[in-house]
mmCIF file of C-alpha atoms and ligand atoms in Angstrom:
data_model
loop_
_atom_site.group_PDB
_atom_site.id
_atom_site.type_symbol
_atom_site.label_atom_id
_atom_site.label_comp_id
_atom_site.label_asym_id
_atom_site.label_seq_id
_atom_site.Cartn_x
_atom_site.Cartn_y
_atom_site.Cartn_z
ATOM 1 C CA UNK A 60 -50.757 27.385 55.264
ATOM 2 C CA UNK A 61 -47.699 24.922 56.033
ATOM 3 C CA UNK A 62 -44.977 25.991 57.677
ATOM 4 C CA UNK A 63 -41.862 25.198 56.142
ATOM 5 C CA UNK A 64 -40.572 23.141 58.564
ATOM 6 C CA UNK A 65 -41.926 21.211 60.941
ATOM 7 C CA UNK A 66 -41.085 18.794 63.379
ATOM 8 C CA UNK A 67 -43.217 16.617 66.136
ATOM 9 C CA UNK A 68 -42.003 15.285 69.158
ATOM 10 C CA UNK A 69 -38.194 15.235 67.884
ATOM 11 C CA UNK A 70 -35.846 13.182 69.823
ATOM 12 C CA UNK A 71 -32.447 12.142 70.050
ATOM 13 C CA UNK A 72 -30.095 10.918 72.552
ATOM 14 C CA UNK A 73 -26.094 9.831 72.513
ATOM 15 C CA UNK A 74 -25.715 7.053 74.953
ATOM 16 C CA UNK A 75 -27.293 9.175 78.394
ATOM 17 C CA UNK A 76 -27.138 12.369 76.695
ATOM 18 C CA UNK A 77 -30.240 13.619 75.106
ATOM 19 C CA UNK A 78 -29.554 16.052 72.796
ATOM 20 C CA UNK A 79 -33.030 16.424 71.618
ATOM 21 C CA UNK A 80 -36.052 16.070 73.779
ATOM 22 C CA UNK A 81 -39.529 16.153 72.571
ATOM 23 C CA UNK A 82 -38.923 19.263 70.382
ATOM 24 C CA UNK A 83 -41.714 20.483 68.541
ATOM 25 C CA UNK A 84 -40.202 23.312 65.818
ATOM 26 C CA UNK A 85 -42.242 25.033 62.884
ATOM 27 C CA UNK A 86 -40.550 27.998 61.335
ATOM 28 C CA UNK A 87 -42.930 30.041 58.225
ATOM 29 C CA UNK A 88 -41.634 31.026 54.768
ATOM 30 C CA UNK A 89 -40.818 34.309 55.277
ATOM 31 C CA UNK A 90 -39.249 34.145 58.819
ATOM 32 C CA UNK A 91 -36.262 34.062 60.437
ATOM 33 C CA UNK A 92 -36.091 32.223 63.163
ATOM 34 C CA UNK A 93 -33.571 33.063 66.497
ATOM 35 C CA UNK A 94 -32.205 29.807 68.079
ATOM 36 C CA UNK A 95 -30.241 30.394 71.671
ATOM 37 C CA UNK A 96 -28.747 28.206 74.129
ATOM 38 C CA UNK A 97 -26.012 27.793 76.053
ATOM 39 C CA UNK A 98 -23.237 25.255 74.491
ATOM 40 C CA UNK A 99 -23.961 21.485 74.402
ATOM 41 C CA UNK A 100 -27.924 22.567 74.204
ATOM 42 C CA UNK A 101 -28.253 20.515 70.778
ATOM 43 C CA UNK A 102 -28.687 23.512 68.702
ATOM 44 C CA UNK A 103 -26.367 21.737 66.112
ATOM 45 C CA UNK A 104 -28.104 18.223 66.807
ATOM 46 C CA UNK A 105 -30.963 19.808 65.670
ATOM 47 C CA UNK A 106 -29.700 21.230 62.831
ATOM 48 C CA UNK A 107 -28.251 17.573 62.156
ATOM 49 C CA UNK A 108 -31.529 16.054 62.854
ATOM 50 C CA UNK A 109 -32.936 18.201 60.116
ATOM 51 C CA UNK A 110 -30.664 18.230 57.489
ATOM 52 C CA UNK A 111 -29.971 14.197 57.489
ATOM 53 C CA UNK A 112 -26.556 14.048 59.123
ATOM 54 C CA UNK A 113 -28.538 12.039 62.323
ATOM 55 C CA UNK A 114 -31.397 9.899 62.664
ATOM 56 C CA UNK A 115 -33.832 10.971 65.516
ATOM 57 C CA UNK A 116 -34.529 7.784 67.552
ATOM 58 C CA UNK A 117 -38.573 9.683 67.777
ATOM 59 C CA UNK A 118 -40.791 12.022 66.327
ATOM 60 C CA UNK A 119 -41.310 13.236 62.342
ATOM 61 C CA UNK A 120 -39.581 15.985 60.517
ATOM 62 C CA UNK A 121 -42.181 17.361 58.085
ATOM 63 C CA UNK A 122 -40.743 20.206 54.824
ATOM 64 C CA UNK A 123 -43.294 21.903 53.402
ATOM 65 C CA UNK A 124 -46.004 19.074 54.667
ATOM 66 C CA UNK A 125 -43.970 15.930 53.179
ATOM 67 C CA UNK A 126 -42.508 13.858 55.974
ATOM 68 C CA UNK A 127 -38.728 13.711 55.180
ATOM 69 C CA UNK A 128 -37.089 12.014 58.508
ATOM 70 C CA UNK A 129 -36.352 8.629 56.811
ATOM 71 C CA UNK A 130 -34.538 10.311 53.366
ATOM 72 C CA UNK A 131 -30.542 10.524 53.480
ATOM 73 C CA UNK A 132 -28.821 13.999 53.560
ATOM 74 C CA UNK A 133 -27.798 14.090 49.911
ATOM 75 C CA UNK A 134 -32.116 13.731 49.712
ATOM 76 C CA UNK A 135 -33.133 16.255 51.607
ATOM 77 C CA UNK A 136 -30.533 19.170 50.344
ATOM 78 C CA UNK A 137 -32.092 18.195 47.394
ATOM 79 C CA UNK A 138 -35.356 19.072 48.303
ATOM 80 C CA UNK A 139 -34.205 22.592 49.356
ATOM 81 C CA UNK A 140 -32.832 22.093 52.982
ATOM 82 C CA UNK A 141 -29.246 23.714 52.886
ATOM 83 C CA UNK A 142 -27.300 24.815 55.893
ATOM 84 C CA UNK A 143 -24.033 26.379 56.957
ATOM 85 C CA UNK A 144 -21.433 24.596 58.968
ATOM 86 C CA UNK A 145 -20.345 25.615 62.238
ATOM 87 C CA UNK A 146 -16.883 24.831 61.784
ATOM 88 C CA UNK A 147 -17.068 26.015 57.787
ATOM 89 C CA UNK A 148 -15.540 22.816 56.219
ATOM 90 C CA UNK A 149 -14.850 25.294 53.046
ATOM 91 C CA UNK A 150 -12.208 23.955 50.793
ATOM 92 C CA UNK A 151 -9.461 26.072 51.862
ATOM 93 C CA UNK A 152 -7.043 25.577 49.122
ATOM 94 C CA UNK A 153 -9.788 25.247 45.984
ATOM 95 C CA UNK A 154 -10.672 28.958 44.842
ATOM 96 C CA UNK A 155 -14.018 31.049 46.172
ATOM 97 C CA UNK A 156 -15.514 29.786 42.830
ATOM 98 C CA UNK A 157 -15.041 26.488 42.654
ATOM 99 C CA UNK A 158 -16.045 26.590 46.830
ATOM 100 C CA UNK A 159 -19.127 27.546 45.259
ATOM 101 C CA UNK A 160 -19.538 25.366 42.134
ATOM 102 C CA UNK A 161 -19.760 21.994 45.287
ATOM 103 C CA UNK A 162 -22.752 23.884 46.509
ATOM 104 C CA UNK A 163 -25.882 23.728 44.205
ATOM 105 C CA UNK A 164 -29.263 21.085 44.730
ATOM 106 C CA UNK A 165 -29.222 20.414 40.917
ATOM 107 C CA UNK A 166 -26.030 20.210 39.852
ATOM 108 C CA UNK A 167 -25.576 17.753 37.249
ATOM 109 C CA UNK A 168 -21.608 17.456 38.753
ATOM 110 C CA UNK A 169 -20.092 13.953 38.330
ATOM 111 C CA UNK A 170 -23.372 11.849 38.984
ATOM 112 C CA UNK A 171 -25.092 9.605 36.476
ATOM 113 C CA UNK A 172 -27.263 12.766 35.760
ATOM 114 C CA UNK A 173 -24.702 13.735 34.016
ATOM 115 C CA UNK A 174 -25.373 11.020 31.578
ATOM 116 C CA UNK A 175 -28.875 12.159 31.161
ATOM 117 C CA UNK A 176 -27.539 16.003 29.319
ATOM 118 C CA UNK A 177 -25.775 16.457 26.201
ATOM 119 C CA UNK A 178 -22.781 17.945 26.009
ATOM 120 C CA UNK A 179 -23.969 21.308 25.003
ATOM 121 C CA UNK A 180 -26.871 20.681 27.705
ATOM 122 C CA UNK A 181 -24.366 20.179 30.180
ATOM 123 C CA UNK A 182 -21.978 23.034 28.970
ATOM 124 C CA UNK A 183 -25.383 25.460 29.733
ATOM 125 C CA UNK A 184 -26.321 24.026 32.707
ATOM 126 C CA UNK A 185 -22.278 24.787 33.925
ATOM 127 C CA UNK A 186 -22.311 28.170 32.740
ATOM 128 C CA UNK A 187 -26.018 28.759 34.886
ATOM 129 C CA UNK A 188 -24.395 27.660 38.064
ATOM 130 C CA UNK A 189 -21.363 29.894 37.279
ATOM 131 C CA UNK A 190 -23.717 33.129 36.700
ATOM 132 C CA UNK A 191 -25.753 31.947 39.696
ATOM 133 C CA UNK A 192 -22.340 31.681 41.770
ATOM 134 C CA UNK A 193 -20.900 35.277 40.693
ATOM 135 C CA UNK A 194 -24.632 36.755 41.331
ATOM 136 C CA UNK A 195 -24.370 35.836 44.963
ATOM 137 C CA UNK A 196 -20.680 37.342 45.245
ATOM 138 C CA UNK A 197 -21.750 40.427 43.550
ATOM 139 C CA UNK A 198 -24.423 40.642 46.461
ATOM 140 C CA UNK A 199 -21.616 40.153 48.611
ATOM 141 C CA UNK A 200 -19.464 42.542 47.305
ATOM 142 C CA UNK A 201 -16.983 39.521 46.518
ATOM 143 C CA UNK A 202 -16.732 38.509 43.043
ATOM 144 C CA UNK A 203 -13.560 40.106 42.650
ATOM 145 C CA UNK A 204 -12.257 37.082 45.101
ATOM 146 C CA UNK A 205 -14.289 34.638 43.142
ATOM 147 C CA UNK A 206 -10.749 32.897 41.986
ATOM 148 C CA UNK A 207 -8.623 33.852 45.129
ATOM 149 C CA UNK A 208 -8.018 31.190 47.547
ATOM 150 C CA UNK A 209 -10.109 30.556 50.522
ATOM 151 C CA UNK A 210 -7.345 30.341 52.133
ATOM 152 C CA UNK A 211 -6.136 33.643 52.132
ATOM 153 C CA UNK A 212 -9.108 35.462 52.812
ATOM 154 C CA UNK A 213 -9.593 37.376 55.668
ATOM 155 C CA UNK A 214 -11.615 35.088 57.875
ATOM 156 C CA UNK A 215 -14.602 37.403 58.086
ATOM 157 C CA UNK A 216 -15.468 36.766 54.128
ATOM 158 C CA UNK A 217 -14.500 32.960 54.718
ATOM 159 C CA UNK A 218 -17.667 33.116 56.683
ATOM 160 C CA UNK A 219 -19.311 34.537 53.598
ATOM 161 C CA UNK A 220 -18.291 32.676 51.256
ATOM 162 C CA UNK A 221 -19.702 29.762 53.346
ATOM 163 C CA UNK A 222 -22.729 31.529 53.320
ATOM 164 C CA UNK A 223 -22.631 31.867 49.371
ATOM 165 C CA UNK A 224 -21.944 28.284 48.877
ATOM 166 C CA UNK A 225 -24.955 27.400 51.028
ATOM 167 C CA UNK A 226 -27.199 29.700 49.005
ATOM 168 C CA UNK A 227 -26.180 28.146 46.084
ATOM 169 C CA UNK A 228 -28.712 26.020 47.542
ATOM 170 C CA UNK A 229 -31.962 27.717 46.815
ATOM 171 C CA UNK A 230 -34.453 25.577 48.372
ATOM 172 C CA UNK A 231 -37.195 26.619 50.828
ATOM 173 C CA UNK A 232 -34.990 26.319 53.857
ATOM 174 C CA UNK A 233 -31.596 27.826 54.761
ATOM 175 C CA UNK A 234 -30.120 26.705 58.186
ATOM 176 C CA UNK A 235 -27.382 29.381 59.265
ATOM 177 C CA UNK A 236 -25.091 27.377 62.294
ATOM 178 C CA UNK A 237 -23.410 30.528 64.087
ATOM 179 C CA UNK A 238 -23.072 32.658 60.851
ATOM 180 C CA UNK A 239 -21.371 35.331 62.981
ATOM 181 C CA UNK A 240 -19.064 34.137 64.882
ATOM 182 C CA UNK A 241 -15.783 35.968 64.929
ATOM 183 C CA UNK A 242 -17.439 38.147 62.296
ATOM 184 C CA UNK A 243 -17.290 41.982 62.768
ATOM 185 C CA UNK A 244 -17.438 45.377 60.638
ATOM 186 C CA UNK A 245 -18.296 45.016 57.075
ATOM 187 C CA UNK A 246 -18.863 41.181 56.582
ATOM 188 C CA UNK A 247 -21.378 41.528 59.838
ATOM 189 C CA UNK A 248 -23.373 44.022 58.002
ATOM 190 C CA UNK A 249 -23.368 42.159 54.386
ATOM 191 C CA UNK A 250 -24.279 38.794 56.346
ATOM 192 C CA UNK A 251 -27.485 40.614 57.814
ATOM 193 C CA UNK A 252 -27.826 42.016 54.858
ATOM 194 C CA UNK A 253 -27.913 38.974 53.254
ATOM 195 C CA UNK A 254 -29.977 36.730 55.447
ATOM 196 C CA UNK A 255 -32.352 39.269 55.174
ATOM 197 C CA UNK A 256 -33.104 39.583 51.792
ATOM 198 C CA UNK A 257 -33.470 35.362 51.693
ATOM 199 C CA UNK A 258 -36.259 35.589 54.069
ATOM 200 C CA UNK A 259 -37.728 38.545 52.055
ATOM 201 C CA UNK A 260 -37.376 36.046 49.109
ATOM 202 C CA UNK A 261 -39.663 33.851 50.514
ATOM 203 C CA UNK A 262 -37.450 31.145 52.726
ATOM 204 C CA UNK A 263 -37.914 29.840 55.716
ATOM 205 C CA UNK A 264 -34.660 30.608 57.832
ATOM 206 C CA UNK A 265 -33.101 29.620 61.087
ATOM 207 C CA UNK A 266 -30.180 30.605 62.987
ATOM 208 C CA UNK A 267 -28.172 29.723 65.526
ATOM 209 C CA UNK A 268 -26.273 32.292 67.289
ATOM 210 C CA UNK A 269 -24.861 33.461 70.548
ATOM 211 C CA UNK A 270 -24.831 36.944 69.482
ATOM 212 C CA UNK A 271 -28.170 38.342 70.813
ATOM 213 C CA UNK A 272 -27.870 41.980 69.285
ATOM 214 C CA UNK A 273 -27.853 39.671 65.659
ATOM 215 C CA UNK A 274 -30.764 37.718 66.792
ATOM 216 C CA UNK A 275 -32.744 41.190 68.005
ATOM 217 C CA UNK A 276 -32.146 42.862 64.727
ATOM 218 C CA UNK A 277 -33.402 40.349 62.307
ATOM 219 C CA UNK A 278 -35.557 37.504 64.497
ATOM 220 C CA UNK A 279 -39.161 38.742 65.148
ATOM 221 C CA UNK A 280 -39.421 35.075 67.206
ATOM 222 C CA UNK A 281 -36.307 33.219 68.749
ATOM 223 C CA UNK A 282 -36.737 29.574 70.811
ATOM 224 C CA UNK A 283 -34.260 29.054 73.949
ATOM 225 C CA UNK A 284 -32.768 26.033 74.196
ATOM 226 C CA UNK A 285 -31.053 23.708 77.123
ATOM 227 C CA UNK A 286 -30.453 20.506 77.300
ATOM 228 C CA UNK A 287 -32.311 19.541 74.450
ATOM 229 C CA UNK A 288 -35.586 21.232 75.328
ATOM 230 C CA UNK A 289 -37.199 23.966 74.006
ATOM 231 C CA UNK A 290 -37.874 26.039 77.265
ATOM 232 C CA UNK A 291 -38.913 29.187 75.809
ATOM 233 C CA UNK A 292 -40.529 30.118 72.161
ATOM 234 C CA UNK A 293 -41.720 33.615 71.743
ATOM 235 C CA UNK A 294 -40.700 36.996 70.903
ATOM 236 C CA UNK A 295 -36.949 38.148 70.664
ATOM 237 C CA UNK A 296 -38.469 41.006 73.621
ATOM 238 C CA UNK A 297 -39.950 38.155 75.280
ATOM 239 C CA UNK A 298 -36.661 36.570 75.249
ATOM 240 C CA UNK A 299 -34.586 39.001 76.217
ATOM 241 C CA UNK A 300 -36.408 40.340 79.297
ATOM 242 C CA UNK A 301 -36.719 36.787 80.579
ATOM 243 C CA UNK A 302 -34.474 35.336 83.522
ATOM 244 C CA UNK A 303 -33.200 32.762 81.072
ATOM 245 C CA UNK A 304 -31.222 34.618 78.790
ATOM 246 C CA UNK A 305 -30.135 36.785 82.002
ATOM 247 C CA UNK A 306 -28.763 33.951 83.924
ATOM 248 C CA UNK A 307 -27.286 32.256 80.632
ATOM 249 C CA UNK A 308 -25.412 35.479 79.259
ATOM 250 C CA UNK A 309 -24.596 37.431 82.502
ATOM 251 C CA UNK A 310 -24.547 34.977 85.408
ATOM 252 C CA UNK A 311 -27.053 36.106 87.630
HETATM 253 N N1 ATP B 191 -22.175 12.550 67.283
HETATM 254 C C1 ATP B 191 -22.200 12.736 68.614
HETATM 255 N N2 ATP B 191 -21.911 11.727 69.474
HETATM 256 C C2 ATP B 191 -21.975 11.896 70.809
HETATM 257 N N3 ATP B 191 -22.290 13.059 71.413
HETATM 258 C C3 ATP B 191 -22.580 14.114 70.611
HETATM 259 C C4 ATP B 191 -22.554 14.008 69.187
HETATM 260 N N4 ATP B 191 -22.892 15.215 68.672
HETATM 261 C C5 ATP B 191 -23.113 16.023 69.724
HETATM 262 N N5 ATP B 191 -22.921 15.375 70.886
HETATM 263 C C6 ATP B 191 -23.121 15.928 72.233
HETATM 264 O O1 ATP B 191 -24.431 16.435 72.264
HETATM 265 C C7 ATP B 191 -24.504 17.615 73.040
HETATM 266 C C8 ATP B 191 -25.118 18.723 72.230
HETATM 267 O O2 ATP B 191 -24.179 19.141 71.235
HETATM 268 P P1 ATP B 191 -24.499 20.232 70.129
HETATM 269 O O3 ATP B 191 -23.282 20.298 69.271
HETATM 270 O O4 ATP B 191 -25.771 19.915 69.473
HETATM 271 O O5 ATP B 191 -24.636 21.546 71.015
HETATM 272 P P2 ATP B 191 -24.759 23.074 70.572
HETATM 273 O O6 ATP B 191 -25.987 23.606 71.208
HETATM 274 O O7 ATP B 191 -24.629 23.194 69.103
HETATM 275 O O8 ATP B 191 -23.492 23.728 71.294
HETATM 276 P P3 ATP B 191 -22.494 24.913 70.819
HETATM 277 O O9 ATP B 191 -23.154 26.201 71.205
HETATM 278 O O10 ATP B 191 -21.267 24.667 71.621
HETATM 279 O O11 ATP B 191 -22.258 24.772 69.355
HETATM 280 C C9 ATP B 191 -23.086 17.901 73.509
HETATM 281 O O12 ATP B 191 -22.959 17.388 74.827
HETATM 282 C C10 ATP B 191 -22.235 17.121 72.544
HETATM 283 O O13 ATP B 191 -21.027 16.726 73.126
HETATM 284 MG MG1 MG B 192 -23.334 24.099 67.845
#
């Protein structure tokens, strides 16, 4: 079977900086994928590379067998490739719902689709998205914020909401950049939670993150990388008894 992803002898560099060297990624429908490095490794390059925010200068990008590296961003989230931000980028001042409403593949939104539905096509296709939004609060345990402010959230269910907007999403790959980060108690539990039960579903999932007790408890494989390489790609045990992770998280 295809993965979900794959990619062949990626590449990318920024003047003398390669951010991506010869990296050779394929992540199953089903799994959740662990991806560790130190910062500046070109975790998020890679995550750019895939989703259509860069161009690699080498190597393919296949989804689900179909090559994709040549189609634009707005293209590939299309075809089911949606991702978090590291740094958010919610709308901080729109409400959780709208937040939500910017996030789906098939919105008909303000686009010349829109000319394509009826009125009362469009008014059904509005209210789906709605139902779809509150259904991924209510498995949040949010849909009572779903018209508070981002804003004035507590910043651990920001991070979820940016979660639920990317889900809106619900293509065959979700791309989570540091999903816990400055996320603790409840919200760390629902995001596991979460992320889980979209890999049950049947997606393909990758995430970057620093926090190795998060990678152990829901990556059965996790890929190391520095400097744009892939140095390791095994087992989260593998992983974690290696040197690598030693000398990158305690300095030895
Ligand atoms: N658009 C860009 N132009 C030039 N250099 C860039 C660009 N994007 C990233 N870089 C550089 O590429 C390198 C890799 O950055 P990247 O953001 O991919 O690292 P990362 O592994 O996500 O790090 P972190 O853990 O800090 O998020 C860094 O040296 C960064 O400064
Ligand atoms: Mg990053």
């Amino acid at each position: 079977m295809n993965p979900v992803l794959r990619t062949e002898g990626l590449r990318k560099a920024f003047g003398g900086i390669v951010v991506s060297d010869n990296v050779n990624l394929s992540i199953a429908a089903g799994e959740i994928l662990g991806l560790i490095g130190p910062n500046g490794a070109g975790k998020t390059s890679l995550f750019n590379l895939i989703s259509g925010v860069l161009r690699p200068d080498a190597g393919s990008i296949f989804l689900n067998g179909e090559r994709i590296d040549s189609a634009p961003l707005y293209k590939r989230a299309r075809m089911g490739i949606a991702r978090t931000w590291q740094n958010m980028l919610l709308f901080r001042t729109m409400t959780v719902l709208d937040n939500l409403l910017v996030g789906p593949r098939d919105y008909p939104g303000e686009s010349v689709m829109r000319l394509a539905f009826g009125r009362g096509a469009l008014r059904v296709a509005e209210a789906a998205m709605r139902d779809r939004a509150m259904g991924i609060l209510g498995r949040m345990g949010l849909e009572q914020t779903a018209s508070s402010l981002v804003v004035d959230l507590p910043f651990g269910q920001q991070k979820l909401i940016g979660l639920a907007r990317t889900l809106m999403n619900d293509g065959p790959l979700l791309l989570l950049d540091e999903p816990m980060a400055g996320v603790e108690g409840a919200a760390y539990e629902t995001m596991q939670r979460v992320v889980r039960q979209e890999a049950e579903a049947g997606r393909a999932v990758c995430v970057v993150e620093h926090n190795v007790s998060f990678i152990r408890d829901l990556c059965s494989r996790a890929v190391f990388m520095a400097n744009g390489k892939i140095l390791q790609d095994g087992t989260v045990e593998e992983l974690i008894a290696s040197d690598i992770l030693t000398e990158l998280y305690f300095g030895v």
